């Protein structure tokens, strides 16, 4: 059901995946997934639990390797140049990759130094201001709410100014206020011409920011299309129709 205009050309693409496959025992978490993401794209992928969305993001982040298929990031082969690829990627996952025993400031400074970011203390202060945590910068992360932790995770992912940002269910567990704040932060991320791939259950939030949308089911990317002009109702009908076809 992919539209012909849904996938950008490979030349100059930020992400090119062809036939990515990943097995866990007899189950295919990724089943010959192919996609192309151009610089500046905001691709949102919807799908039910167990569809393979997190496995796809971890593969794009070079956290795990596909069992088969080809992946190119920024024109590089991550198997041959993993460090060069990882330095250009920021990921917000379920764990957030943050340390509860440290303060927000110390978390960001620590990561900034890992990436050799110039003036790490100043960079931490800048990011904590952007995500609205400047007034809690020196409090331990264990005292943070779910929404505050998510905002800190975004600051951590952006500390080295990555070209590609990967978002794994960023709205999960957030109340309405936290959701609105997170939406504003992601709008700023998109506004700086970064490339973003997000997976989420939240159709309304996904449509607000995306340039392209896709649907995953049973390890396969079964639908892609441009996001412009797509209403929530239309996307919900498309989503349920596509999922029903894959499980029929």
Short mmCIF file of C-alpha atoms in Angstrom, two decimals:
data_model
loop_
_atom_site.label_atom_id
_atom_site.label_comp_id
_atom_site.label_asym_id
_atom_site.label_seq_id
_atom_site.Cartn_x
_atom_site.Cartn_y
_atom_site.Cartn_z
CA UNK A 1 0.00 0.00 0.00
CA UNK A 2 3.00 2.30 -0.22
CA UNK A 3 2.52 5.40 -2.31
CA UNK A 4 4.98 6.03 -5.11
CA UNK A 5 5.83 9.50 -3.77
CA UNK A 6 6.28 8.32 -0.19
CA UNK A 7 9.94 7.35 -0.41
CA UNK A 8 12.64 9.89 -1.30
CA UNK A 9 15.52 9.07 -3.59
CA UNK A 10 18.51 7.18 -2.16
CA UNK A 11 21.05 9.73 -3.37
CA UNK A 12 22.00 11.97 -0.44
CA UNK A 13 19.59 10.21 1.92
CA UNK A 14 20.21 10.19 5.66
CA UNK A 15 18.93 6.62 6.04
CA UNK A 16 18.72 3.88 3.42
CA UNK A 17 17.51 0.47 4.59
CA UNK A 18 16.93 -2.43 2.26
CA UNK A 19 15.55 -5.78 3.34
CA UNK A 20 16.40 -5.45 7.04
CA UNK A 21 15.64 -8.67 8.86
CA UNK A 22 16.09 -9.52 12.53
CA UNK A 23 15.03 -12.74 14.24
CA UNK A 24 14.46 -13.56 17.90
CA UNK A 25 14.17 -17.33 17.85
CA UNK A 26 11.47 -18.24 15.38
CA UNK A 27 9.94 -14.75 15.41
CA UNK A 28 10.91 -12.12 12.86
CA UNK A 29 11.03 -8.81 14.69
CA UNK A 30 12.02 -7.21 11.37
CA UNK A 31 10.86 -8.83 8.16
CA UNK A 32 12.62 -7.37 5.11
CA UNK A 33 12.03 -3.73 6.07
CA UNK A 34 13.00 -1.16 3.45
CA UNK A 35 12.81 2.61 3.81
CA UNK A 36 14.59 5.78 2.78
CA UNK A 37 14.69 8.93 4.90
CA UNK A 38 15.89 12.19 3.38
CA UNK A 39 17.68 14.95 5.32
CA UNK A 40 15.11 17.11 7.12
CA UNK A 41 12.37 14.47 6.99
CA UNK A 42 10.21 13.76 10.04
CA UNK A 43 9.04 10.17 9.58
CA UNK A 44 6.52 8.81 12.09
CA UNK A 45 5.82 5.09 12.16
CA UNK A 46 2.66 3.80 13.81
CA UNK A 47 2.01 0.22 14.81
CA UNK A 48 0.68 -2.07 17.54
CA UNK A 49 2.82 -3.52 20.33
CA UNK A 50 5.15 -6.17 18.99
CA UNK A 51 5.15 -4.73 15.46
CA UNK A 52 8.94 -4.32 15.43
CA UNK A 53 9.08 -0.55 15.85
CA UNK A 54 11.60 -0.50 18.69
CA UNK A 55 13.75 -3.13 16.97
CA UNK A 56 13.82 -0.94 13.86
CA UNK A 57 14.92 2.13 15.84
CA UNK A 58 17.63 0.17 17.64
CA UNK A 59 18.87 -1.06 14.28
CA UNK A 60 18.97 2.47 12.89
CA UNK A 61 20.79 3.56 16.05
CA UNK A 62 23.37 0.77 15.47
CA UNK A 63 22.55 -0.67 18.90
CA UNK A 64 21.73 -3.99 17.28
CA UNK A 65 22.71 -5.43 13.92
CA UNK A 66 20.27 -6.84 11.41
CA UNK A 67 20.57 -10.52 10.60
CA UNK A 68 20.16 -9.73 6.92
CA UNK A 69 19.72 -6.73 4.67
CA UNK A 70 21.62 -3.51 4.02
CA UNK A 71 21.74 -0.31 6.05
CA UNK A 72 23.44 2.94 5.09
CA UNK A 73 23.55 5.99 7.37
CA UNK A 74 24.74 9.35 6.01
CA UNK A 75 26.24 7.44 3.09
CA UNK A 76 28.30 5.28 5.49
CA UNK A 77 28.18 1.57 6.26
CA UNK A 78 27.66 1.33 10.05
CA UNK A 79 29.34 -2.08 10.13
CA UNK A 80 32.56 -0.50 8.87
CA UNK A 81 32.30 2.96 10.44
CA UNK A 82 30.11 2.55 13.56
CA UNK A 83 31.64 5.41 15.55
CA UNK A 84 31.28 7.89 12.71
CA UNK A 85 27.59 6.97 12.42
CA UNK A 86 26.86 7.02 16.15
CA UNK A 87 28.33 10.48 16.61
CA UNK A 88 25.61 11.78 14.30
CA UNK A 89 22.70 9.98 16.00
CA UNK A 90 20.67 10.90 19.09
CA UNK A 91 18.12 8.43 20.49
CA UNK A 92 15.35 8.80 23.04
CA UNK A 93 14.36 5.30 24.14
CA UNK A 94 12.25 3.76 26.90
CA UNK A 95 15.07 3.91 29.44
CA UNK A 96 16.07 7.47 28.52
CA UNK A 97 19.76 6.57 28.96
CA UNK A 98 19.97 8.78 32.04
CA UNK A 99 21.32 8.14 35.55
CA UNK A 100 18.87 8.54 38.43
CA UNK A 101 21.57 9.20 41.01
CA UNK A 102 22.99 12.19 39.13
CA UNK A 103 21.50 15.63 38.74
CA UNK A 104 20.13 16.72 35.37
CA UNK A 105 23.12 18.99 34.89
CA UNK A 106 25.61 16.23 35.69
CA UNK A 107 23.84 13.85 33.30
CA UNK A 108 24.16 16.29 30.40
CA UNK A 109 27.72 17.34 31.21
CA UNK A 110 28.76 13.68 31.41
CA UNK A 111 27.35 12.92 27.95
CA UNK A 112 28.76 16.14 26.50
CA UNK A 113 32.23 15.11 27.61
CA UNK A 114 31.78 11.63 26.15
CA UNK A 115 31.12 13.28 22.78
CA UNK A 116 33.90 15.86 23.20
CA UNK A 117 31.37 18.69 22.99
CA UNK A 118 33.07 22.07 23.49
CA UNK A 119 32.20 23.88 26.76
CA UNK A 120 30.11 21.02 28.20
CA UNK A 121 28.86 22.99 31.23
CA UNK A 122 27.58 25.81 29.03
CA UNK A 123 26.02 23.31 26.62
CA UNK A 124 24.23 21.60 29.50
CA UNK A 125 22.85 24.92 30.74
CA UNK A 126 21.64 25.81 27.23
CA UNK A 127 19.81 22.50 26.74
CA UNK A 128 18.24 22.45 30.20
CA UNK A 129 16.86 25.92 29.53
CA UNK A 130 15.43 24.74 26.19
CA UNK A 131 13.63 21.77 27.76
CA UNK A 132 12.37 23.78 30.73
CA UNK A 133 14.47 22.16 33.44
CA UNK A 134 16.84 25.00 34.34
CA UNK A 135 15.17 25.50 37.73
CA UNK A 136 15.60 21.80 38.59
CA UNK A 137 19.03 21.36 37.02
CA UNK A 138 20.74 20.44 40.29
CA UNK A 139 18.10 18.06 41.62
CA UNK A 140 18.68 14.29 41.38
CA UNK A 141 16.85 12.73 38.46
CA UNK A 142 15.21 10.20 40.80
CA UNK A 143 13.02 13.10 42.03
CA UNK A 144 11.72 13.85 38.53
CA UNK A 145 8.25 13.12 37.15
CA UNK A 146 7.79 11.05 34.00
CA UNK A 147 7.41 14.20 31.90
CA UNK A 148 10.54 15.80 33.34
CA UNK A 149 12.55 12.64 32.71
CA UNK A 150 11.36 12.62 29.12
CA UNK A 151 12.44 16.22 28.63
CA UNK A 152 15.83 15.43 30.12
CA UNK A 153 16.13 12.46 27.76
CA UNK A 154 15.61 14.81 24.84
CA UNK A 155 18.28 17.18 26.14
CA UNK A 156 20.65 14.23 26.48
CA UNK A 157 19.94 13.06 22.94
CA UNK A 158 20.58 16.54 21.50
CA UNK A 159 23.76 17.33 23.43
CA UNK A 160 26.06 16.61 20.46
CA UNK A 161 23.71 18.26 17.91
CA UNK A 162 22.95 15.02 16.02
CA UNK A 163 21.86 14.98 12.41
CA UNK A 164 19.46 12.06 13.03
CA UNK A 165 17.12 11.91 16.06
CA UNK A 166 15.32 8.65 16.88
CA UNK A 167 12.26 8.79 19.18
CA UNK A 168 10.78 5.64 20.70
CA UNK A 169 7.24 6.26 22.02
CA UNK A 170 8.12 9.68 23.50
CA UNK A 171 4.53 10.43 24.63
CA UNK A 172 3.97 7.25 26.64
CA UNK A 173 2.77 7.95 30.18
CA UNK A 174 2.62 11.74 29.82
CA UNK A 175 -0.28 13.89 31.01
CA UNK A 176 -1.76 16.62 28.81
CA UNK A 177 0.54 19.36 30.12
CA UNK A 178 3.66 17.25 29.62
CA UNK A 179 2.45 16.21 26.17
CA UNK A 180 2.02 19.85 25.09
CA UNK A 181 5.46 20.74 26.41
CA UNK A 182 7.06 17.76 24.67
CA UNK A 183 5.31 18.70 21.43
CA UNK A 184 6.81 22.19 21.60
CA UNK A 185 10.30 20.80 22.17
CA UNK A 186 9.96 18.41 19.22
CA UNK A 187 8.78 21.30 17.04
CA UNK A 188 12.06 23.04 17.89
CA UNK A 189 13.97 19.87 17.03
CA UNK A 190 12.24 19.67 13.66
CA UNK A 191 12.73 23.37 13.05
CA UNK A 192 16.52 22.98 13.04
CA UNK A 193 16.42 20.79 9.92
CA UNK A 194 17.34 17.61 11.75
CA UNK A 195 16.13 14.29 10.40
CA UNK A 196 13.72 12.57 12.77
CA UNK A 197 12.30 9.04 12.89
CA UNK A 198 9.64 8.57 15.58
CA UNK A 199 7.56 5.53 16.52
CA UNK A 200 4.39 6.12 18.50
CA UNK A 201 0.83 4.97 19.20
CA UNK A 202 -0.32 8.59 19.31
CA UNK A 203 -1.80 9.23 15.86
CA UNK A 204 -2.77 12.85 16.52
CA UNK A 205 0.65 13.80 17.87
CA UNK A 206 2.42 11.91 15.11
CA UNK A 207 0.49 13.69 12.38
CA UNK A 208 1.15 17.15 13.81
CA UNK A 209 4.89 16.98 13.24
CA UNK A 210 5.45 14.52 10.41
CA UNK A 211 6.38 15.02 6.80
CA UNK A 212 5.89 11.30 6.13
CA UNK A 213 4.10 8.51 7.94
CA UNK A 214 4.28 4.73 7.91
CA UNK A 215 2.66 1.71 9.52
CA UNK A 216 4.42 -1.40 10.83
CA UNK A 217 2.81 -4.75 11.55
CA UNK A 218 4.39 -8.11 12.34
CA UNK A 219 7.87 -6.89 11.58
CA UNK A 220 7.01 -5.39 8.20
CA UNK A 221 6.69 -1.79 7.07
CA UNK A 222 3.36 -2.28 5.34
CA UNK A 223 2.39 1.29 4.48
CA UNK A 224 4.05 4.64 3.75
CA UNK A 225 2.67 7.97 2.58
CA UNK A 226 3.19 11.71 2.76
CA UNK A 227 1.65 13.29 5.86
CA UNK A 228 0.52 16.57 4.34
CA UNK A 229 -3.26 16.95 4.32
CA UNK A 230 -3.93 13.70 6.19
CA UNK A 231 -6.56 14.06 8.93
CA UNK A 232 -6.61 12.08 12.13
CA UNK A 233 -9.82 10.30 11.10
CA UNK A 234 -8.39 9.36 7.71
CA UNK A 235 -5.16 8.10 9.30
CA UNK A 236 -7.05 6.06 11.90
CA UNK A 237 -9.13 4.41 9.16
CA UNK A 238 -6.02 3.73 7.10
CA UNK A 239 -4.18 2.36 10.12
CA UNK A 240 -6.93 -0.06 11.14
CA UNK A 241 -7.48 -1.16 7.54
CA UNK A 242 -3.79 -1.87 6.98
CA UNK A 243 -3.40 -3.73 10.29
CA UNK A 244 -6.52 -5.81 9.58
CA UNK A 245 -5.10 -6.86 6.21
CA UNK A 246 -1.83 -8.02 7.76
CA UNK A 247 -3.48 -10.21 10.39
CA UNK A 248 -6.28 -11.61 8.22
#
